[in-house]
């Protein structure tokens, strides 16, 4: 199901098409998890997804202070190797950036977004998830938030370790795809 965009409406605002990315973007400001798992393959996978992060033209690496991100991805399976990175995209909109990300998957991952978001200045945040295969609970989730001069983007990256397990969701059922809230 390539193409599901989780849209988070907030009271803040919106921004335009994003800036630099995979092709010619400068290195992201990233960080590793505080508790490394010792799983070299998962560490390498998380880093590879971070290194392959594709952002719209004009994206500039930033640090966590670039914006107030009020939600975080809850990866239900573990242990995992995590990475996080931030960018600023001056002059961009939330919807333009989310749609660009949805149309330009990172590292040949599958988007969990189903449709484009219509341009609307009232939209102040959105999330776009990418997974390596259907039903996966690892990958990349981009959160886009409106800023005074455009948007800020945060990438949350998780790679499952060889010993990772996934608990049954409360009440049974299945976990939703990353980036779906």
Short mmCIF file of N, CA and C in Angstrom, two decimals:
data_model
loop_
_atom_site.label_atom_id
_atom_site.label_comp_id
_atom_site.label_asym_id
_atom_site.label_seq_id
_atom_site.Cartn_x
_atom_site.Cartn_y
_atom_site.Cartn_z
N UNK A 1 0.86 -1.17 0.00
CA UNK A 1 0.00 0.00 0.00
C UNK A 1 0.90 1.23 0.00
N UNK A 2 1.56 1.48 -1.11
CA UNK A 2 2.49 2.60 -1.18
C UNK A 2 1.70 3.90 -1.26
N UNK A 3 1.88 4.75 -0.30
CA UNK A 3 1.31 6.07 -0.35
C UNK A 3 0.29 6.42 0.72
N UNK A 4 0.50 6.24 2.01
CA UNK A 4 -0.46 6.66 3.04
C UNK A 4 0.15 7.78 3.87
N UNK A 5 -0.39 8.96 3.79
CA UNK A 5 0.13 10.09 4.57
C UNK A 5 -0.75 10.29 5.78
N UNK A 6 -0.13 10.26 6.94
CA UNK A 6 -0.88 10.58 8.14
C UNK A 6 -0.85 12.08 8.26
N UNK A 7 -1.99 12.65 8.39
CA UNK A 7 -2.11 14.09 8.46
C UNK A 7 -2.50 14.47 9.87
N UNK A 8 -1.67 15.27 10.49
CA UNK A 8 -1.97 15.75 11.83
C UNK A 8 -2.31 17.22 11.73
N UNK A 9 -3.53 17.56 12.09
CA UNK A 9 -3.92 18.95 12.09
C UNK A 9 -3.63 19.54 13.45
N UNK A 10 -2.97 20.68 13.48
CA UNK A 10 -2.76 21.38 14.72
C UNK A 10 -3.23 22.80 14.55
N UNK A 11 -3.06 23.57 15.60
CA UNK A 11 -3.53 24.94 15.57
C UNK A 11 -2.46 25.88 15.05
N UNK A 12 -1.33 25.39 14.63
CA UNK A 12 -0.24 26.26 14.23
C UNK A 12 -0.33 26.84 12.84
N UNK A 13 -0.06 26.16 11.79
CA UNK A 13 -0.09 26.77 10.47
C UNK A 13 0.38 25.84 9.39
N UNK A 14 1.08 26.38 8.36
CA UNK A 14 1.49 25.57 7.22
C UNK A 14 2.76 26.13 6.59
N UNK A 15 3.33 25.46 5.58
CA UNK A 15 4.53 25.93 4.88
C UNK A 15 4.55 25.46 3.43
N UNK A 16 5.58 25.77 2.56
CA UNK A 16 5.62 25.40 1.13
C UNK A 16 6.54 24.23 0.81
N UNK A 17 6.75 23.98 -0.46
CA UNK A 17 7.58 22.87 -0.90
C UNK A 17 8.94 22.91 -0.22
N UNK A 18 9.42 21.75 0.10
CA UNK A 18 10.64 21.65 0.88
C UNK A 18 11.90 21.82 0.07
N UNK A 19 13.02 21.74 0.77
CA UNK A 19 14.31 22.01 0.18
C UNK A 19 15.17 20.78 0.01
N UNK A 20 16.48 20.97 -0.11
CA UNK A 20 17.45 19.95 -0.47
C UNK A 20 17.26 18.60 0.16
N UNK A 21 17.68 17.60 -0.53
CA UNK A 21 17.49 16.27 0.01
C UNK A 21 18.48 15.29 -0.54
N UNK A 22 18.03 14.08 -0.77
CA UNK A 22 18.84 12.99 -1.23
C UNK A 22 19.84 13.39 -2.29
N UNK A 23 19.41 14.11 -3.31
CA UNK A 23 20.33 14.53 -4.35
C UNK A 23 20.92 15.87 -3.97
N UNK A 24 22.17 15.87 -3.52
CA UNK A 24 22.87 17.11 -3.26
C UNK A 24 22.57 17.75 -1.93
N UNK A 25 21.78 17.14 -1.08
CA UNK A 25 21.49 17.74 0.22
C UNK A 25 22.73 17.62 1.10
N UNK A 26 22.89 18.56 2.00
CA UNK A 26 24.00 18.47 2.92
C UNK A 26 23.68 17.43 3.97
N UNK A 27 24.69 17.00 4.69
CA UNK A 27 24.51 15.94 5.68
C UNK A 27 23.52 16.34 6.75
N UNK A 28 22.62 15.43 7.13
CA UNK A 28 21.66 15.73 8.18
C UNK A 28 22.34 15.78 9.53
N UNK A 29 21.73 16.51 10.44
CA UNK A 29 22.19 16.53 11.81
C UNK A 29 21.50 15.37 12.50
N UNK A 30 22.19 14.28 12.72
CA UNK A 30 21.55 13.08 13.24
C UNK A 30 22.13 12.64 14.57
N UNK A 31 21.40 11.78 15.25
CA UNK A 31 21.89 11.22 16.49
C UNK A 31 21.49 9.76 16.58
N UNK A 32 22.30 9.00 17.29
CA UNK A 32 22.01 7.58 17.49
C UNK A 32 21.26 7.41 18.80
N UNK A 33 20.68 6.24 18.98
CA UNK A 33 19.95 5.98 20.21
C UNK A 33 20.88 6.03 21.41
N UNK A 34 20.33 6.41 22.54
CA UNK A 34 21.12 6.52 23.76
C UNK A 34 21.55 5.15 24.27
N UNK A 35 20.83 4.10 23.89
CA UNK A 35 21.13 2.75 24.36
C UNK A 35 21.37 1.83 23.18
N UNK A 36 22.59 1.85 22.62
CA UNK A 36 22.87 0.97 21.48
C UNK A 36 22.60 -0.49 21.85
N UNK A 37 22.14 -1.26 20.88
CA UNK A 37 21.75 -2.64 21.14
C UNK A 37 22.90 -3.63 20.97
N UNK A 38 23.97 -3.24 20.33
CA UNK A 38 25.03 -4.18 20.05
C UNK A 38 24.78 -4.99 18.79
N UNK A 39 23.71 -4.70 18.08
CA UNK A 39 23.36 -5.41 16.85
C UNK A 39 23.92 -4.61 15.67
N UNK A 40 25.07 -5.06 15.16
CA UNK A 40 25.75 -4.32 14.10
C UNK A 40 24.90 -4.19 12.84
N UNK A 41 24.15 -5.23 12.49
CA UNK A 41 23.33 -5.18 11.27
C UNK A 41 22.21 -4.15 11.42
N UNK A 42 21.56 -4.10 12.58
CA UNK A 42 20.49 -3.12 12.79
C UNK A 42 21.07 -1.71 12.82
N UNK A 43 22.23 -1.55 13.45
CA UNK A 43 22.89 -0.24 13.48
C UNK A 43 23.21 0.22 12.06
N UNK A 44 23.74 -0.68 11.26
CA UNK A 44 24.08 -0.35 9.87
C UNK A 44 22.83 -0.02 9.06
N UNK A 45 21.74 -0.76 9.28
CA UNK A 45 20.50 -0.49 8.55
C UNK A 45 19.94 0.88 8.91
N UNK A 46 19.89 1.20 10.20
CA UNK A 46 19.38 2.50 10.62
C UNK A 46 20.22 3.62 10.03
N UNK A 47 21.54 3.45 10.05
CA UNK A 47 22.42 4.49 9.51
C UNK A 47 22.25 4.60 8.00
N UNK A 48 22.08 3.47 7.31
CA UNK A 48 21.89 3.50 5.86
C UNK A 48 20.61 4.26 5.50
N UNK A 49 19.52 4.03 6.26
CA UNK A 49 18.29 4.77 5.99
C UNK A 49 18.48 6.25 6.25
N UNK A 50 19.22 6.60 7.30
CA UNK A 50 19.49 8.02 7.56
C UNK A 50 20.32 8.61 6.43
N UNK A 51 21.36 7.91 6.02
CA UNK A 51 22.23 8.41 4.95
C UNK A 51 21.47 8.58 3.64
N UNK A 52 20.43 7.78 3.42
CA UNK A 52 19.66 7.83 2.18
C UNK A 52 18.47 8.79 2.27
N UNK A 53 18.30 9.45 3.39
CA UNK A 53 17.15 10.35 3.57
C UNK A 53 17.05 11.32 2.39
N UNK A 54 15.89 11.35 1.75
CA UNK A 54 15.64 12.22 0.61
C UNK A 54 14.69 13.33 1.05
N UNK A 55 15.14 14.57 0.90
CA UNK A 55 14.31 15.71 1.26
C UNK A 55 14.17 16.64 0.07
N UNK A 56 13.14 17.48 0.08
CA UNK A 56 12.93 18.40 -1.04
C UNK A 56 14.10 19.38 -1.20
N UNK A 57 14.26 19.94 -2.39
CA UNK A 57 15.30 20.93 -2.63
C UNK A 57 15.21 22.07 -1.62
N UNK A 58 16.38 22.50 -1.13
CA UNK A 58 16.44 23.61 -0.18
C UNK A 58 16.53 23.20 1.27
N UNK A 59 16.42 21.90 1.57
CA UNK A 59 16.50 21.43 2.96
C UNK A 59 17.90 21.68 3.50
N UNK A 60 17.94 22.18 4.73
CA UNK A 60 19.20 22.50 5.39
C UNK A 60 19.26 21.71 6.70
N UNK A 61 20.34 20.99 6.96
CA UNK A 61 20.44 20.27 8.23
C UNK A 61 20.25 21.22 9.41
N UNK A 62 19.62 20.72 10.46
CA UNK A 62 19.34 21.53 11.64
C UNK A 62 19.52 20.65 12.87
N UNK A 63 19.28 21.24 14.04
CA UNK A 63 19.30 20.43 15.26
C UNK A 63 17.90 20.36 15.83
N UNK A 64 17.75 19.68 16.95
CA UNK A 64 16.42 19.45 17.53
C UNK A 64 15.70 20.73 17.91
N UNK A 65 16.42 21.82 18.08
CA UNK A 65 15.80 23.09 18.45
C UNK A 65 15.13 23.80 17.27
N UNK A 66 15.16 23.21 16.08
CA UNK A 66 14.60 23.85 14.89
C UNK A 66 13.10 24.08 15.03
N UNK A 67 12.41 23.25 15.82
CA UNK A 67 10.96 23.39 16.00
C UNK A 67 10.53 22.58 17.21
N UNK A 68 9.32 22.85 17.68
CA UNK A 68 8.74 22.08 18.78
C UNK A 68 7.92 20.93 18.18
N UNK A 69 8.48 19.75 18.20
CA UNK A 69 7.77 18.56 17.73
C UNK A 69 7.01 18.00 18.93
N UNK A 70 5.69 17.93 18.82
CA UNK A 70 4.87 17.56 19.97
C UNK A 70 4.44 16.10 19.99
N UNK A 71 4.84 15.33 18.99
CA UNK A 71 4.52 13.91 18.98
C UNK A 71 5.76 13.13 18.56
N UNK A 72 5.77 11.87 18.92
CA UNK A 72 6.90 11.01 18.59
C UNK A 72 6.38 9.66 18.14
N UNK A 73 7.17 8.97 17.33
CA UNK A 73 6.79 7.65 16.87
C UNK A 73 7.02 6.64 17.99
N UNK A 74 6.01 5.87 18.28
CA UNK A 74 6.13 4.80 19.27
C UNK A 74 6.36 3.49 18.54
N UNK A 75 7.60 3.08 18.42
CA UNK A 75 7.92 1.84 17.74
C UNK A 75 7.54 0.69 18.67
N UNK A 76 6.55 -0.13 18.32
CA UNK A 76 6.04 -1.14 19.26
C UNK A 76 6.96 -2.35 19.45
N UNK A 77 7.82 -2.61 18.50
CA UNK A 77 8.68 -3.79 18.57
C UNK A 77 10.06 -3.40 19.11
N UNK A 78 10.78 -4.35 19.63
CA UNK A 78 12.10 -4.03 20.13
C UNK A 78 12.83 -5.30 20.54
N UNK A 79 14.12 -5.16 20.75
CA UNK A 79 14.87 -3.91 20.71
C UNK A 79 15.09 -3.43 19.27
N UNK A 80 15.38 -2.12 19.17
CA UNK A 80 15.61 -1.47 17.88
C UNK A 80 16.85 -0.60 17.96
N UNK A 81 17.40 -0.29 16.82
CA UNK A 81 18.44 0.74 16.69
C UNK A 81 17.74 1.96 16.14
N UNK A 82 17.94 3.10 16.77
CA UNK A 82 17.26 4.33 16.35
C UNK A 82 18.25 5.39 15.90
N UNK A 83 17.77 6.22 14.99
CA UNK A 83 18.47 7.42 14.56
C UNK A 83 17.42 8.51 14.48
N UNK A 84 17.87 9.76 14.58
CA UNK A 84 16.97 10.91 14.47
C UNK A 84 17.75 12.03 13.79
N UNK A 85 17.10 12.76 12.91
CA UNK A 85 17.75 13.87 12.22
C UNK A 85 16.72 14.96 11.97
N UNK A 86 17.22 16.18 11.77
CA UNK A 86 16.35 17.35 11.61
C UNK A 86 16.83 18.21 10.44
N UNK A 87 15.86 18.86 9.78
CA UNK A 87 16.16 19.79 8.70
C UNK A 87 15.20 20.97 8.79
N UNK A 88 15.62 22.07 8.20
CA UNK A 88 14.77 23.25 8.04
C UNK A 88 14.61 23.47 6.55
N UNK A 89 13.41 23.85 6.14
CA UNK A 89 13.18 24.13 4.72
C UNK A 89 12.50 25.49 4.61
N UNK A 90 13.29 26.55 4.45
CA UNK A 90 12.72 27.89 4.34
C UNK A 90 11.78 28.01 3.13
N UNK A 91 10.66 28.70 3.34
CA UNK A 91 9.72 28.96 2.25
C UNK A 91 8.84 27.78 1.89
N UNK A 92 8.95 26.67 2.59
CA UNK A 92 8.17 25.47 2.26
C UNK A 92 6.85 25.46 3.03
N UNK A 93 5.90 24.64 2.54
CA UNK A 93 4.64 24.44 3.26
C UNK A 93 4.60 23.01 3.80
N UNK A 94 3.79 22.80 4.81
CA UNK A 94 3.63 21.46 5.38
C UNK A 94 3.12 20.50 4.31
N UNK A 95 2.06 20.88 3.62
CA UNK A 95 1.48 19.97 2.63
C UNK A 95 2.41 19.75 1.44
N UNK A 96 3.06 20.80 0.98
CA UNK A 96 4.00 20.64 -0.13
C UNK A 96 5.14 19.70 0.22
N UNK A 97 5.65 19.85 1.44
CA UNK A 97 6.75 18.99 1.89
C UNK A 97 6.28 17.55 2.07
N UNK A 98 5.14 17.35 2.72
CA UNK A 98 4.61 16.00 2.92
C UNK A 98 4.36 15.31 1.58
N UNK A 99 3.79 16.03 0.64
CA UNK A 99 3.51 15.43 -0.67
C UNK A 99 4.80 15.11 -1.42
N UNK A 100 5.81 15.98 -1.31
CA UNK A 100 7.09 15.71 -1.96
C UNK A 100 7.71 14.45 -1.36
N UNK A 101 7.72 14.35 -0.03
CA UNK A 101 8.28 13.17 0.63
C UNK A 101 7.55 11.91 0.19
N UNK A 102 6.22 11.97 0.14
CA UNK A 102 5.41 10.81 -0.26
C UNK A 102 5.77 10.35 -1.67
N UNK A 103 6.05 11.30 -2.54
CA UNK A 103 6.33 10.98 -3.95
C UNK A 103 7.80 10.62 -4.20
N UNK A 104 8.65 10.80 -3.20
CA UNK A 104 10.09 10.54 -3.35
C UNK A 104 10.59 9.67 -2.19
N UNK A 105 10.26 8.40 -2.21
CA UNK A 105 10.59 7.52 -1.09
C UNK A 105 12.09 7.47 -0.77
N UNK A 106 12.38 7.38 0.50
CA UNK A 106 13.75 7.20 0.97
C UNK A 106 14.17 5.75 0.73
N UNK A 107 15.32 5.56 0.14
CA UNK A 107 15.96 4.24 0.01
C UNK A 107 15.04 3.14 -0.52
N UNK A 108 14.21 3.46 -1.50
CA UNK A 108 13.30 2.47 -2.08
C UNK A 108 12.35 1.85 -1.06
N UNK A 109 12.08 2.56 0.03
CA UNK A 109 11.11 2.09 1.02
C UNK A 109 9.70 2.34 0.50
N UNK A 110 8.72 1.67 1.09
CA UNK A 110 7.32 1.84 0.71
C UNK A 110 6.68 2.90 1.59
N UNK A 111 5.96 3.82 0.98
CA UNK A 111 5.27 4.84 1.76
C UNK A 111 4.03 4.24 2.41
N UNK A 112 3.76 4.67 3.64
CA UNK A 112 2.53 4.26 4.31
C UNK A 112 1.43 5.28 4.06
N UNK A 113 1.70 6.29 3.26
CA UNK A 113 0.72 7.32 2.92
C UNK A 113 -0.11 6.86 1.72
N UNK A 114 -1.43 7.12 1.76
CA UNK A 114 -2.27 6.65 0.66
C UNK A 114 -2.60 7.71 -0.37
N UNK A 115 -2.61 8.95 0.02
CA UNK A 115 -3.03 9.99 -0.92
C UNK A 115 -2.31 11.30 -0.62
N UNK A 116 -2.28 12.16 -1.62
CA UNK A 116 -1.70 13.49 -1.44
C UNK A 116 -2.58 14.31 -0.50
N UNK A 117 -1.96 15.26 0.17
CA UNK A 117 -2.69 16.16 1.07
C UNK A 117 -3.02 17.42 0.27
N UNK A 118 -4.26 17.87 0.28
CA UNK A 118 -4.59 19.11 -0.43
C UNK A 118 -3.94 20.30 0.26
N UNK A 119 -3.49 21.26 -0.53
CA UNK A 119 -2.86 22.47 0.01
C UNK A 119 -3.88 23.20 0.86
N UNK A 120 -3.54 23.46 2.12
CA UNK A 120 -4.43 24.14 3.05
C UNK A 120 -3.59 24.82 4.12
N UNK A 121 -3.64 26.15 4.20
CA UNK A 121 -2.81 26.87 5.18
C UNK A 121 -3.13 26.52 6.63
N UNK A 122 -4.28 25.92 6.90
CA UNK A 122 -4.63 25.54 8.26
C UNK A 122 -3.87 24.29 8.73
N UNK A 123 -3.28 23.56 7.80
CA UNK A 123 -2.54 22.35 8.16
C UNK A 123 -1.16 22.76 8.66
N UNK A 124 -0.88 22.43 9.90
CA UNK A 124 0.37 22.86 10.51
C UNK A 124 1.35 21.73 10.79
N UNK A 125 0.92 20.49 10.61
CA UNK A 125 1.85 19.37 10.78
C UNK A 125 1.33 18.16 10.01
N UNK A 126 2.24 17.30 9.66
CA UNK A 126 1.90 16.06 8.96
C UNK A 126 3.01 15.05 9.21
N UNK A 127 2.70 13.78 9.01
CA UNK A 127 3.70 12.72 9.13
C UNK A 127 3.61 11.83 7.90
N UNK A 128 4.77 11.40 7.42
CA UNK A 128 4.85 10.50 6.28
C UNK A 128 5.78 9.36 6.68
N UNK A 129 5.28 8.13 6.63
CA UNK A 129 6.07 6.97 7.02
C UNK A 129 6.53 6.15 5.83
N UNK A 130 7.65 5.46 6.02
CA UNK A 130 8.21 4.57 5.00
C UNK A 130 8.67 3.29 5.68
N UNK A 131 8.37 2.15 5.07
CA UNK A 131 8.71 0.85 5.63
C UNK A 131 9.37 -0.02 4.55
N UNK A 132 10.18 -1.01 4.95
CA UNK A 132 10.84 -1.84 3.95
C UNK A 132 9.93 -2.87 3.29
N UNK A 133 8.85 -3.26 3.97
CA UNK A 133 7.89 -4.22 3.41
C UNK A 133 6.57 -4.04 4.14
N UNK A 134 5.50 -4.54 3.53
CA UNK A 134 4.18 -4.42 4.15
C UNK A 134 4.20 -5.02 5.56
N UNK A 135 3.48 -4.37 6.47
CA UNK A 135 3.34 -4.80 7.86
C UNK A 135 4.61 -4.67 8.69
N UNK A 136 5.66 -4.06 8.16
CA UNK A 136 6.90 -3.88 8.93
C UNK A 136 6.69 -2.84 10.03
N UNK A 137 7.40 -3.01 11.12
CA UNK A 137 7.37 -2.06 12.23
C UNK A 137 8.76 -1.44 12.41
N UNK A 138 9.36 -1.10 11.30
CA UNK A 138 10.65 -0.41 11.25
C UNK A 138 10.65 0.44 10.00
N UNK A 139 11.56 1.40 9.94
CA UNK A 139 11.65 2.26 8.77
C UNK A 139 11.91 3.69 9.17
N UNK A 140 11.33 4.62 8.41
CA UNK A 140 11.55 6.06 8.62
C UNK A 140 10.20 6.75 8.71
N UNK A 141 10.05 7.61 9.72
CA UNK A 141 8.86 8.45 9.82
C UNK A 141 9.33 9.90 9.82
N UNK A 142 8.87 10.66 8.83
CA UNK A 142 9.15 12.09 8.77
C UNK A 142 7.97 12.84 9.37
N UNK A 143 8.26 13.75 10.29
CA UNK A 143 7.24 14.64 10.83
C UNK A 143 7.57 16.04 10.33
N UNK A 144 6.59 16.71 9.76
CA UNK A 144 6.77 18.05 9.21
C UNK A 144 5.93 19.01 10.03
N UNK A 145 6.55 20.10 10.50
CA UNK A 145 5.80 21.12 11.25
C UNK A 145 6.08 22.50 10.67
N UNK A 146 5.06 23.34 10.74
CA UNK A 146 5.17 24.72 10.27
C UNK A 146 6.08 25.51 11.20
N UNK A 147 6.91 26.35 10.60
CA UNK A 147 7.75 27.27 11.36
C UNK A 147 7.49 28.68 10.84
N UNK A 148 8.07 29.68 11.47
CA UNK A 148 7.86 31.06 11.04
C UNK A 148 8.32 31.31 9.61
N UNK A 149 9.35 30.60 9.15
CA UNK A 149 9.89 30.86 7.81
C UNK A 149 9.74 29.70 6.84
N UNK A 150 8.95 28.70 7.16
CA UNK A 150 8.79 27.53 6.28
C UNK A 150 8.36 26.33 7.08
N UNK A 151 9.17 25.26 7.01
CA UNK A 151 8.87 24.06 7.79
C UNK A 151 10.14 23.50 8.41
N UNK A 152 9.94 22.66 9.41
CA UNK A 152 11.00 21.85 9.99
C UNK A 152 10.60 20.40 9.76
N UNK A 153 11.59 19.55 9.53
CA UNK A 153 11.35 18.13 9.30
C UNK A 153 12.20 17.34 10.29
N UNK A 154 11.57 16.37 10.92
CA UNK A 154 12.30 15.43 11.78
C UNK A 154 12.15 14.04 11.18
N UNK A 155 13.26 13.32 11.08
CA UNK A 155 13.22 11.92 10.66
C UNK A 155 13.47 11.06 11.89
N UNK A 156 12.54 10.14 12.17
CA UNK A 156 12.72 9.15 13.22
C UNK A 156 12.93 7.81 12.50
N UNK A 157 14.05 7.19 12.78
CA UNK A 157 14.44 5.98 12.06
C UNK A 157 14.61 4.85 13.06
N UNK A 158 14.04 3.70 12.76
CA UNK A 158 14.19 2.52 13.61
C UNK A 158 14.45 1.29 12.75
N UNK A 159 15.44 0.52 13.15
CA UNK A 159 15.74 -0.76 12.50
C UNK A 159 15.65 -1.86 13.57
N UNK A 160 14.90 -2.89 13.27
CA UNK A 160 14.75 -4.00 14.21
C UNK A 160 16.05 -4.79 14.34
N UNK A 161 16.35 -5.20 15.55
CA UNK A 161 17.51 -6.06 15.78
C UNK A 161 17.12 -7.51 15.48
N UNK A 162 18.11 -8.37 15.42
CA UNK A 162 17.85 -9.79 15.15
C UNK A 162 16.99 -10.42 16.24
N UNK A 163 17.06 -9.89 17.46
CA UNK A 163 16.28 -10.46 18.57
C UNK A 163 14.97 -9.73 18.82
N UNK A 164 14.59 -8.81 17.94
CA UNK A 164 13.38 -8.01 18.15
C UNK A 164 12.12 -8.88 18.15
N UNK A 165 11.20 -8.50 19.01
CA UNK A 165 9.88 -9.14 19.05
C UNK A 165 8.83 -8.04 19.05
N UNK A 166 7.64 -8.39 18.63
CA UNK A 166 6.53 -7.44 18.59
C UNK A 166 5.41 -7.95 19.49
N UNK A 167 5.07 -7.19 20.54
CA UNK A 167 3.99 -7.62 21.42
C UNK A 167 2.65 -7.53 20.71
N UNK A 168 1.70 -8.30 21.20
CA UNK A 168 0.33 -8.21 20.68
C UNK A 168 -0.27 -6.89 21.16
N UNK A 169 -0.91 -6.14 20.27
CA UNK A 169 -1.51 -4.87 20.70
C UNK A 169 -2.58 -5.09 21.76
N UNK A 170 -2.77 -4.12 22.65
CA UNK A 170 -3.84 -4.25 23.65
C UNK A 170 -5.17 -4.51 22.94
N UNK A 171 -5.90 -5.50 23.40
CA UNK A 171 -7.18 -5.83 22.78
C UNK A 171 -7.06 -6.67 21.53
N UNK A 172 -5.84 -7.08 21.17
CA UNK A 172 -5.63 -7.89 19.97
C UNK A 172 -5.48 -7.02 18.73
N UNK A 173 -5.66 -7.59 17.58
CA UNK A 173 -5.55 -6.84 16.33
C UNK A 173 -4.12 -6.76 15.84
N UNK A 174 -3.83 -5.72 15.08
CA UNK A 174 -2.50 -5.52 14.52
C UNK A 174 -2.05 -4.09 14.76
N UNK A 175 -0.76 -3.88 14.74
CA UNK A 175 -0.21 -2.53 14.86
C UNK A 175 -0.40 -1.80 13.54
N UNK A 176 -0.68 -0.53 13.59
CA UNK A 176 -0.78 0.27 12.38
C UNK A 176 0.61 0.54 11.83
N UNK A 177 0.68 0.94 10.56
CA UNK A 177 1.98 1.23 9.95
C UNK A 177 2.64 2.45 10.59
N UNK A 178 3.97 2.46 10.66
CA UNK A 178 4.68 3.64 11.14
C UNK A 178 4.27 4.88 10.35
N UNK A 179 4.09 5.98 11.05
CA UNK A 179 3.68 7.23 10.41
C UNK A 179 2.18 7.40 10.35
N UNK A 180 1.43 6.46 10.91
CA UNK A 180 -0.02 6.52 10.86
C UNK A 180 -0.65 6.95 12.18
N UNK A 181 0.16 7.33 13.13
CA UNK A 181 -0.38 7.83 14.40
C UNK A 181 -0.55 6.79 15.45
#
